[in-house]
Short mmCIF file of C-alpha atoms and ligand atoms in Angstrom, two decimals:
data_model
loop_
_atom_site.label_atom_id
_atom_site.label_comp_id
_atom_site.label_asym_id
_atom_site.label_seq_id
_atom_site.Cartn_x
_atom_site.Cartn_y
_atom_site.Cartn_z
CA UNK A 149 13.64 16.91 15.26
CA UNK A 150 11.94 20.48 14.10
CA UNK A 151 12.02 20.21 10.36
CA UNK A 152 11.38 22.82 8.13
CA UNK A 153 10.90 20.96 4.94
CA UNK A 154 11.14 23.53 1.72
CA UNK A 155 9.31 22.32 -2.29
CA UNK A 156 8.88 24.78 -5.04
CA UNK A 157 5.48 23.57 -6.30
CA UNK A 158 2.25 23.99 -5.39
CA UNK A 159 0.86 20.84 -7.77
CA UNK A 160 0.94 18.01 -6.32
CA UNK A 161 3.93 16.10 -8.78
CA UNK A 162 5.57 12.76 -7.49
CA UNK A 163 7.70 14.42 -5.42
CA UNK A 164 4.65 16.05 -3.63
CA UNK A 165 2.83 13.19 -2.10
CA UNK A 166 5.84 11.72 -1.64
CA UNK A 167 6.78 14.70 0.79
CA UNK A 168 3.31 14.25 2.17
CA UNK A 169 4.14 10.76 3.65
CA UNK A 170 7.60 11.69 4.50
CA UNK A 171 6.64 15.07 6.23
CA UNK A 172 3.49 13.85 8.36
CA UNK A 173 5.59 11.84 11.11
CA UNK A 174 7.39 15.23 12.64
CA UNK A 175 3.90 18.00 11.96
CA UNK A 176 3.18 18.56 15.03
CA UNK A 177 6.81 20.55 14.53
CA UNK A 178 7.50 20.91 11.01
CA UNK A 179 6.76 23.64 8.43
CA UNK A 180 6.44 23.24 5.09
CA UNK A 181 7.33 25.90 2.89
CA UNK A 182 6.18 26.57 -0.59
CA UNK A 183 7.38 28.87 -2.96
CA UNK A 184 4.33 28.97 -5.14
CA UNK A 185 0.48 28.57 -4.07
CA UNK A 186 -1.73 25.65 -5.26
CA UNK A 187 -3.77 22.32 -4.69
CA UNK A 188 -0.32 20.93 -2.95
CA UNK A 189 -0.81 23.68 -0.46
CA UNK A 190 -4.75 22.22 0.82
CA UNK A 191 -3.38 18.17 0.15
CA UNK A 192 -1.06 18.88 3.25
CA UNK A 193 -3.82 21.08 4.93
CA UNK A 194 -6.63 18.29 4.92
CA UNK A 195 -3.39 15.43 5.89
CA UNK A 196 -2.63 18.51 8.79
CA UNK A 197 0.93 19.06 8.29
CA UNK A 198 1.18 22.81 9.14
CA UNK A 199 2.31 24.84 5.29
CA UNK A 200 2.92 28.27 4.69
CA UNK A 201 3.64 29.69 1.03
CA UNK A 202 6.55 31.95 0.97
CA UNK A 203 6.25 33.19 -2.60
CA UNK A 204 3.11 33.39 -4.57
CA UNK A 205 5.56 34.51 -8.00
CA UNK A 206 6.15 30.82 -9.94
CA UNK A 207 10.14 31.91 -9.96
CA UNK A 208 11.80 31.88 -13.56
CA UNK A 209 14.63 29.22 -14.00
CA UNK A 210 13.51 26.52 -15.84
CA UNK A 211 14.80 22.74 -16.78
CA UNK A 212 16.80 23.76 -19.55
CA UNK A 213 17.72 27.53 -18.53
CA UNK A 214 21.57 28.83 -19.04
CA UNK A 215 24.12 30.39 -16.42
CA UNK A 216 22.35 33.92 -17.69
CA UNK A 217 19.23 33.44 -16.97
CA UNK A 218 19.59 31.64 -13.83
CA UNK A 219 21.48 34.58 -12.12
CA UNK A 220 19.67 36.74 -13.41
CA UNK A 221 16.36 34.59 -11.75
CA UNK A 222 18.42 34.89 -7.99
CA UNK A 223 18.30 38.37 -8.71
CA UNK A 224 14.47 37.10 -7.60
CA UNK A 225 14.51 35.02 -5.04
CA UNK A 226 15.88 37.23 -2.55
CA UNK A 227 13.31 38.47 0.09
CA UNK A 228 12.22 34.45 -0.32
CA UNK A 229 16.02 33.57 0.83
CA UNK A 230 15.14 36.27 3.17
CA UNK A 231 12.15 34.55 4.74
CA UNK A 232 13.36 31.54 4.91
CA UNK A 233 16.11 32.18 6.56
CA UNK A 234 14.75 33.69 9.17
CA UNK A 235 12.36 30.63 9.96
CA UNK A 236 15.38 28.69 9.58
CA UNK A 237 16.51 29.95 12.62
CA UNK A 238 13.60 28.37 14.33
CA UNK A 239 14.17 24.85 12.62
CA UNK A 240 17.08 22.08 12.85
CA UNK A 241 17.21 20.79 9.94
CA UNK A 242 16.23 22.37 6.36
CA UNK A 243 14.50 19.66 3.92
CA UNK A 244 14.97 20.33 0.44
CA UNK A 245 12.51 18.52 -1.82
CA UNK A 246 13.04 19.92 -4.94
CA UNK A 247 15.69 21.60 -7.11
CA UNK A 248 14.72 25.67 -6.70
CA UNK A 249 14.18 24.17 -3.38
CA UNK A 250 18.15 23.13 -3.31
CA UNK A 251 19.41 26.48 -4.23
CA UNK A 252 17.24 28.82 -1.80
CA UNK A 253 17.79 25.63 0.78
CA UNK A 254 21.75 25.76 0.33
CA UNK A 255 21.89 29.39 0.76
CA UNK A 256 19.69 29.50 3.86
CA UNK A 257 21.33 26.26 5.68
CA UNK A 258 24.22 28.51 5.32
CA UNK A 259 23.06 32.13 6.08
CA UNK A 260 21.20 31.19 8.98
CA UNK A 261 23.83 28.05 10.08
CA UNK A 262 21.13 25.03 9.96
CA UNK A 263 22.37 21.30 7.95
CA UNK A 264 20.41 20.64 4.48
CA UNK A 265 18.76 17.69 4.13
CA UNK A 266 18.45 16.98 0.26
CA UNK A 267 16.20 14.49 -1.16
CA UNK A 268 16.74 14.22 -5.21
CA UNK A 269 13.64 13.01 -7.14
CA UNK A 270 15.27 14.09 -10.75
CA UNK A 271 17.52 12.19 -12.49
CA UNK A 272 20.54 14.39 -12.87
CA UNK A 273 21.65 14.25 -16.09
CA UNK A 274 21.53 15.74 -19.99
CA UNK A 275 18.56 14.23 -20.99
CA UNK A 276 16.15 15.56 -18.66
CA UNK A 277 17.92 19.71 -17.57
CA UNK A 278 20.62 21.63 -19.11
CA UNK A 279 24.24 21.76 -18.51
CA UNK A 280 23.77 25.15 -16.76
CA UNK A 281 20.78 23.23 -14.23
CA UNK A 282 22.29 20.50 -13.30
CA UNK A 283 26.35 22.51 -11.76
CA UNK A 284 24.30 24.74 -10.51
CA UNK A 285 22.41 21.45 -8.26
CA UNK A 286 25.31 19.13 -7.65
CA UNK A 287 28.22 21.30 -6.45
CA UNK A 288 25.39 23.20 -4.39
CA UNK A 289 24.52 19.73 -2.83
CA UNK A 290 28.08 18.26 -2.60
CA UNK A 291 28.68 22.39 -0.96
CA UNK A 292 25.89 22.63 1.23
CA UNK A 293 24.64 19.33 2.01
CA UNK A 294 24.96 16.76 5.14
CA UNK A 295 22.87 14.23 3.22
CA UNK A 296 21.66 13.62 -0.47
CA UNK A 297 18.97 11.26 0.22
CA UNK A 298 18.76 9.41 -3.24
CA UNK A 299 14.69 7.85 -4.72
CA UNK A 300 16.58 4.94 -6.66
CA UNK A 301 19.44 4.60 -7.49
CA UNK A 302 19.28 5.54 -11.32
CA UNK A 303 19.05 8.62 -8.98
CA UNK A 304 22.49 7.71 -6.67
CA UNK A 305 24.19 6.67 -9.80
CA UNK A 306 22.82 10.35 -12.41
CA UNK A 307 24.07 12.41 -9.22
CA UNK A 308 27.28 10.84 -9.03
CA UNK A 309 27.84 11.26 -12.77
CA UNK A 310 27.57 14.67 -12.77
CA UNK A 311 30.26 15.47 -10.09
CA UNK A 312 28.64 14.89 -6.67
CA UNK A 313 29.77 13.70 -3.80
CA UNK A 314 29.07 9.65 -3.67
CA UNK A 315 29.34 9.86 0.87
CA UNK A 316 26.44 12.53 0.89
CA UNK A 317 23.83 9.79 -0.76
CA UNK A 318 21.47 7.61 0.41
CA UNK A 319 18.92 5.61 -1.20
CA UNK A 320 15.50 5.59 -0.24
CA UNK A 321 12.90 5.25 -1.80
CA UNK A 322 9.05 6.41 -1.75
CA UNK A 323 6.83 4.79 0.37
CA UNK A 324 3.36 4.08 0.58
CA UNK A 325 0.18 3.59 2.46
CA UNK A 326 -0.69 0.00 1.67
CA UNK A 327 -4.12 0.07 3.44
CA UNK A 328 -5.37 3.17 0.96
CA UNK A 329 -5.17 0.76 -2.25
CA UNK A 330 -7.19 -1.70 -1.24
CA UNK A 331 -10.36 -0.83 -3.21
CA UNK A 332 -14.17 -3.08 -3.62
CA UNK A 333 -15.37 -4.79 -5.75
CA UNK A 334 -18.43 -2.03 -5.59
CA UNK A 335 -16.13 0.69 -5.98
CA UNK A 336 -15.04 -0.79 -9.10
CA UNK A 337 -17.91 -1.97 -10.60
CA UNK A 338 -19.62 1.72 -10.00
CA UNK A 339 -16.05 3.15 -11.15
CA UNK A 340 -16.42 1.49 -15.10
CA UNK A 341 -20.18 2.32 -14.54
CA UNK A 342 -20.08 5.53 -14.97
CA UNK A 343 -16.97 5.49 -17.01
CA UNK A 344 -18.50 2.87 -19.21
CA UNK A 345 -15.90 1.19 -19.33
CA UNK A 346 -17.20 -2.30 -18.15
CA UNK A 347 -17.12 -5.53 -21.26
CA UNK A 348 -13.68 -3.42 -21.85
CA UNK A 349 -10.03 -4.30 -21.28
CA UNK A 350 -9.20 -1.28 -20.28
CA UNK A 351 -5.37 -0.04 -20.31
CA UNK A 352 -4.10 2.68 -17.89
CA UNK A 353 -2.29 5.76 -17.85
CA UNK A 354 -1.45 7.29 -14.79
CA UNK A 355 0.66 11.18 -15.27
CA UNK A 356 1.01 14.30 -15.99
CA UNK A 357 -0.04 14.78 -18.88
CA UNK A 358 4.59 15.92 -20.68
CA UNK A 359 5.89 14.52 -23.74
CA UNK A 360 8.74 12.13 -21.93
CA UNK A 361 5.80 11.14 -19.62
CA UNK A 362 5.14 8.63 -23.44
CA UNK A 363 1.67 9.12 -23.17
CA UNK A 364 1.50 9.08 -27.81
CA UNK A 365 3.36 5.62 -26.67
CA UNK A 366 0.31 4.32 -25.14
CA UNK A 367 -2.15 6.10 -28.29
CA UNK A 368 0.41 4.38 -30.86
CA UNK A 369 0.21 1.22 -29.65
CA UNK A 370 -3.59 0.57 -29.31
CA UNK A 371 -4.45 1.39 -32.44
CA UNK A 372 -2.24 -1.96 -32.65
CA UNK A 373 -4.70 -3.38 -30.87
CA UNK A 374 -7.94 -5.51 -30.99
CA UNK A 375 -10.88 -3.41 -30.00
CA UNK A 376 -11.62 -4.09 -27.06
CA UNK A 377 -8.88 -2.67 -26.08
CA UNK A 378 -9.46 0.96 -24.23
CA UNK A 379 -7.11 3.57 -23.29
CA UNK A 380 -8.21 5.51 -19.96
CA UNK A 381 -5.10 8.45 -19.99
CA UNK A 382 -5.23 9.99 -15.72
CA UNK A 383 -3.92 13.23 -15.64
CA UNK A 384 -3.31 16.54 -16.15
CA UNK A 385 -0.95 19.02 -18.30
CA UNK A 386 1.22 19.94 -14.09
CA UNK A 387 3.68 22.42 -15.56
CA UNK A 388 2.31 24.32 -18.82
CA UNK A 389 2.42 21.18 -21.32
CA UNK A 390 -0.54 22.33 -23.41
CA UNK A 391 0.92 21.75 -26.68
CA UNK A 392 1.43 18.22 -25.99
CA UNK A 393 -1.92 17.62 -25.15
CA UNK A 394 -2.99 19.63 -28.11
CA UNK A 395 -1.67 16.82 -30.14
CA UNK A 396 -2.41 13.57 -28.32
CA UNK A 397 -5.81 15.14 -28.92
CA UNK A 398 -4.92 14.84 -33.43
CA UNK A 399 -3.04 11.64 -31.99
CA UNK A 400 -6.40 10.28 -31.31
CA UNK A 401 -8.31 12.14 -33.60
CA UNK A 402 -5.91 11.26 -36.71
CA UNK A 403 -6.25 7.32 -35.91
CA UNK A 404 -9.53 6.95 -35.45
CA UNK A 405 -9.14 6.36 -31.31
CA UNK A 406 -11.82 8.75 -30.48
CA UNK A 407 -13.86 5.70 -29.24
CA UNK A 408 -10.84 4.49 -26.93
CA UNK A 409 -9.73 6.39 -24.95
CA UNK A 410 -11.13 8.71 -21.79
CA UNK A 411 -8.82 11.37 -21.36
CA UNK A 412 -9.59 11.96 -17.40
CA UNK A 413 -7.90 15.04 -16.06
CA UNK A 414 -6.02 15.38 -12.83
CA UNK A 415 -7.90 12.80 -9.75
CA UNK A 416 -8.51 11.54 -6.81
CA UNK A 417 -9.31 8.68 -6.54
CA UNK A 418 -5.95 6.81 -8.26
CA UNK A 419 -6.53 3.41 -6.17
CA UNK A 420 -10.18 2.97 -7.34
CA UNK A 421 -9.49 4.00 -10.88
CA UNK A 422 -6.71 1.95 -11.22
CA UNK A 423 -8.50 -0.97 -9.30
CA UNK A 424 -10.75 -0.28 -13.31
CA UNK A 425 -7.71 -1.40 -15.00
CA UNK A 426 -7.19 -4.58 -16.34
CA UNK A 427 -2.97 -2.85 -17.15
CA UNK A 428 -1.49 -0.48 -15.55
CA UNK A 429 1.28 0.78 -18.43
CA UNK A 430 3.93 3.42 -17.76
CA UNK A 431 5.35 4.81 -20.79
CA UNK A 432 8.42 7.01 -20.54
CA UNK A 433 10.77 8.25 -23.28
CA UNK A 434 13.67 9.61 -20.64
CA UNK A 435 13.95 7.52 -17.56
CA UNK A 436 12.21 7.85 -14.67
CA UNK A 437 13.71 8.57 -12.03
CA UNK A 438 10.99 6.39 -9.27
CA UNK A 439 7.99 5.83 -10.83
CA UNK A 440 5.34 5.18 -8.29
CA UNK A 441 2.09 4.16 -10.85
CA UNK A 442 4.70 1.45 -10.77
CA UNK A 443 4.43 0.97 -7.29
CA UNK A 444 0.88 2.61 -6.48
CA UNK A 445 -0.37 -0.54 -9.60
CA UNK A 446 1.25 -3.19 -7.69
CA UNK A 447 -0.27 -1.78 -4.51
CA UNK A 448 -3.91 -2.19 -6.82
CA UNK A 449 -3.51 -5.85 -7.76
CA UNK A 450 -3.03 -5.08 -11.12
CA UNK A 451 -0.06 -5.84 -13.06
CA UNK A 452 1.62 -3.41 -14.58
CA UNK A 453 4.37 -3.33 -17.59
CA UNK A 454 6.65 -0.34 -17.63
CA UNK A 455 9.62 1.39 -19.97
CA UNK A 456 12.81 -0.48 -18.83
CA UNK A 457 14.76 2.76 -18.11
CA UNK A 458 15.80 4.55 -14.25
CA UNK A 459 14.32 3.84 -11.55
CA UNK A 460 11.36 1.52 -13.45
CA UNK A 461 14.17 -1.17 -13.83
CA UNK A 462 14.38 -1.35 -9.54
CA UNK A 463 10.70 -2.00 -9.72
CA UNK A 464 9.66 -4.41 -12.67
CA UNK A 465 11.36 -7.60 -12.78
CA UNK A 466 10.58 -7.88 -15.96
CA UNK A 467 7.23 -11.14 -15.95
CA UNK A 468 8.12 -12.20 -12.20
CA UNK A 469 6.28 -8.25 -10.81
CA UNK A 470 5.09 -7.27 -13.51
CA UNK A 471 6.26 -6.22 -17.60
CA UNK A 472 9.43 -4.79 -19.40
CA UNK A 473 9.67 -2.93 -22.54
CA UNK A 474 11.89 -0.86 -24.41
CA UNK A 475 11.19 3.01 -24.22
CA UNK A 476 9.71 4.24 -27.31
CA UNK A 477 9.07 1.40 -28.63
CA UNK A 478 4.47 1.01 -29.35
CA UNK A 479 4.93 -2.22 -30.81
CA UNK A 480 6.50 -3.83 -28.08
CA UNK A 481 4.19 -2.52 -26.15
CA UNK A 482 1.04 -3.29 -27.77
CA UNK A 483 3.03 -6.88 -27.52
CA UNK A 484 2.70 -7.37 -23.71
CA UNK A 485 -0.93 -5.64 -24.43
CA UNK A 486 -1.31 -8.20 -26.16
CA UNK A 487 -0.32 -10.96 -24.24
CA UNK A 488 -2.30 -9.90 -20.91
CA UNK A 489 -5.34 -10.18 -22.48
CA UNK A 490 -4.79 -12.89 -23.97
CA UNK A 491 -3.06 -14.92 -21.32
CA UNK A 492 -5.31 -13.33 -17.98
CA UNK A 493 -4.26 -16.78 -15.77
CA UNK A 494 -0.09 -15.81 -15.82
CA UNK A 495 -1.35 -12.19 -15.38
CA UNK A 496 -2.90 -12.33 -12.89
CA UNK A 497 -0.14 -14.00 -10.44
CA UNK A 498 2.55 -11.86 -12.06
CA UNK A 499 0.11 -8.83 -10.71
CA UNK A 500 -0.88 -11.22 -7.32
CA UNK A 501 3.47 -11.48 -7.00
CA UNK A 502 3.74 -7.56 -7.66
CA UNK A 503 1.23 -7.47 -4.91
CA UNK A 504 2.89 -9.22 -2.35
CA UNK A 505 6.67 -8.05 -2.67
CA UNK A 506 5.34 -5.02 -2.86
CA UNK A 507 2.73 -4.21 -0.08
CA UNK A 508 6.25 -4.85 1.76
CA UNK A 509 9.44 -3.34 -0.43
CA UNK A 510 7.62 0.26 0.06
CA UNK A 511 5.62 0.12 3.34
CA UNK A 512 5.42 3.60 4.69
CA UNK A 513 6.29 2.75 8.09
CA UNK A 514 9.12 0.70 7.17
CA UNK A 515 11.07 3.54 4.53
CA UNK A 516 9.53 6.19 7.05
CA UNK A 517 11.74 4.47 9.65
CA UNK A 518 14.70 4.36 7.35
CA UNK A 519 14.45 8.53 6.83
CA UNK A 520 14.59 9.19 10.43
CA UNK A 521 17.69 7.10 10.97
CA UNK A 522 18.80 9.12 8.57
CA UNK A 523 17.61 12.18 10.36
CA UNK A 524 19.42 11.35 13.87
CA UNK A 525 22.66 10.19 12.37
CA UNK A 526 22.49 13.89 11.26
CA UNK A 527 22.83 14.89 14.25
CA UNK A 528 25.02 12.07 16.08
CA UNK A 529 28.57 14.04 15.00
N1 LIG B 142 -2.07 11.65 -9.85
C1 LIG B 142 -2.15 11.56 -9.16
N2 LIG B 142 -4.27 12.14 -9.91
C2 LIG B 142 -3.96 11.77 -11.65
C3 LIG B 142 -2.81 11.23 -12.32
C4 LIG B 142 -1.43 11.35 -11.47
O1 LIG B 142 -2.90 11.53 -8.02
O2 LIG B 142 -4.89 12.37 -11.85
C5 LIG B 142 -0.35 10.85 -8.92
C6 LIG B 142 -0.36 9.48 -9.08
O3 LIG B 142 -0.66 8.46 -8.05
C7 LIG B 142 1.57 9.65 -8.84
C8 LIG B 142 2.18 10.82 -8.58
O4 LIG B 142 0.96 11.91 -9.19
O5 LIG B 142 1.39 9.22 -7.58
C9 LIG B 142 2.85 10.60 -9.82
O6 LIG B 142 4.21 10.30 -9.68
P1 LIG B 142 5.21 9.47 -10.21
O7 LIG B 142 6.08 8.98 -9.47
O8 LIG B 142 4.89 8.96 -11.18
O9 LIG B 142 5.90 10.80 -11.48
P2 LIG B 142 5.71 11.84 -11.33
O10 LIG B 142 4.51 13.17 -12.04
O11 LIG B 142 6.51 12.93 -10.14
O12 LIG B 142 7.41 12.34 -12.30
C1 LIG B 143 9.89 12.51 -9.02
C2 LIG B 143 10.30 11.63 -10.11
C3 LIG B 143 9.54 11.17 -10.08
C4 LIG B 143 9.27 10.70 -8.72
C5 LIG B 143 9.15 11.30 -7.19
C6 LIG B 143 8.70 10.08 -6.30
O1 LIG B 143 8.15 13.39 -9.43
O2 LIG B 143 9.83 12.52 -11.64
O3 LIG B 143 10.17 9.27 -11.07
O4 LIG B 143 8.55 9.09 -8.75
O5 LIG B 143 9.54 12.51 -7.90
O6 LIG B 143 10.27 9.80 -6.11
#
């Protein structure tokens, strides 16, 4: 099956990292079309997945666009659409991986007469998107998609609540190459030494710096933990959230935590860094659609505490394979950090349970087989 994957981003967010694993089995006959240049293109090339940048200008539709702004941006999309339609004629399926890719993919699917698959990585709710963007996404998916793959039950439910047709949807979780998360003791001690983390209780946060990812909640929690607790913030502002980055630095300074919080920026050695942590924290203040970092922490054998909302609740069962806390509640988070600091044996058992469960449940070969079955099914009728 020849697949034309479409993704709006040149930057490697979770949806893009997931797409690498999905596109890989099809790489001999697939193409990933991006709407922006950037490091994601390089990553695809490193994985030998054919990639082409269809547009080099950033497309101006934002998560909170109103109808007028959305219509105005349609004009800019004409050359991009023409390119996608022409390319799509050489492929069997169009696979849209993001919302702007859905807009172009839907129109291209109609014009080039190719079926459309929409991989939904978002919770389509007013907490995350404007009413206009929700309406556009749901209307286009309902009218043009043959299949909507939701990355969690939470994303699937939100799609239906926003007016999406339930019968189009299937839930497929992200898959992971389990062996990539096995690290050696020497990797870990090397990193700990390099980052000055020896003898500390390290809480890691792995996410782009964005207000709803809630790094500020972890910093507030840290102020309520003993001095040996240190935080590493791994990730960068991928989508222009510079004000938030500044706020985080100000918060750290105001709380006198400069020696206990390290900003490491965007990194590509996530498994090693996670393994160098004693606990991984996920602190999203809005419901997380899936939450790759939660699964990754489990695969690294590290205990994870996650904000109890959205997809995270499908990944973590409290005190069985991790911990759940109320989103936005720094005090509750501090309590879990302190429990992990004191009760190391119970915490290690929970982390080891999590690793065993996650290695089976999110194995990329199993997940890719689910996607292959769904795609084959598209052509049965
Ligand atoms: N990540 C990364 N380097 C960083 C920070 C994060 O490679 O410095 C990865 C992380 O390992 C995860 C992804 O980015 O695979 C983020 O995905 P997630 O689903 O957690 O959140 P998203 O950003 O997609 O909302
Ligand atoms: C999106 C979501 C994230 C999810 C990822 C992969 O970026 O924000 O929760 O894990 O896609 O599906």
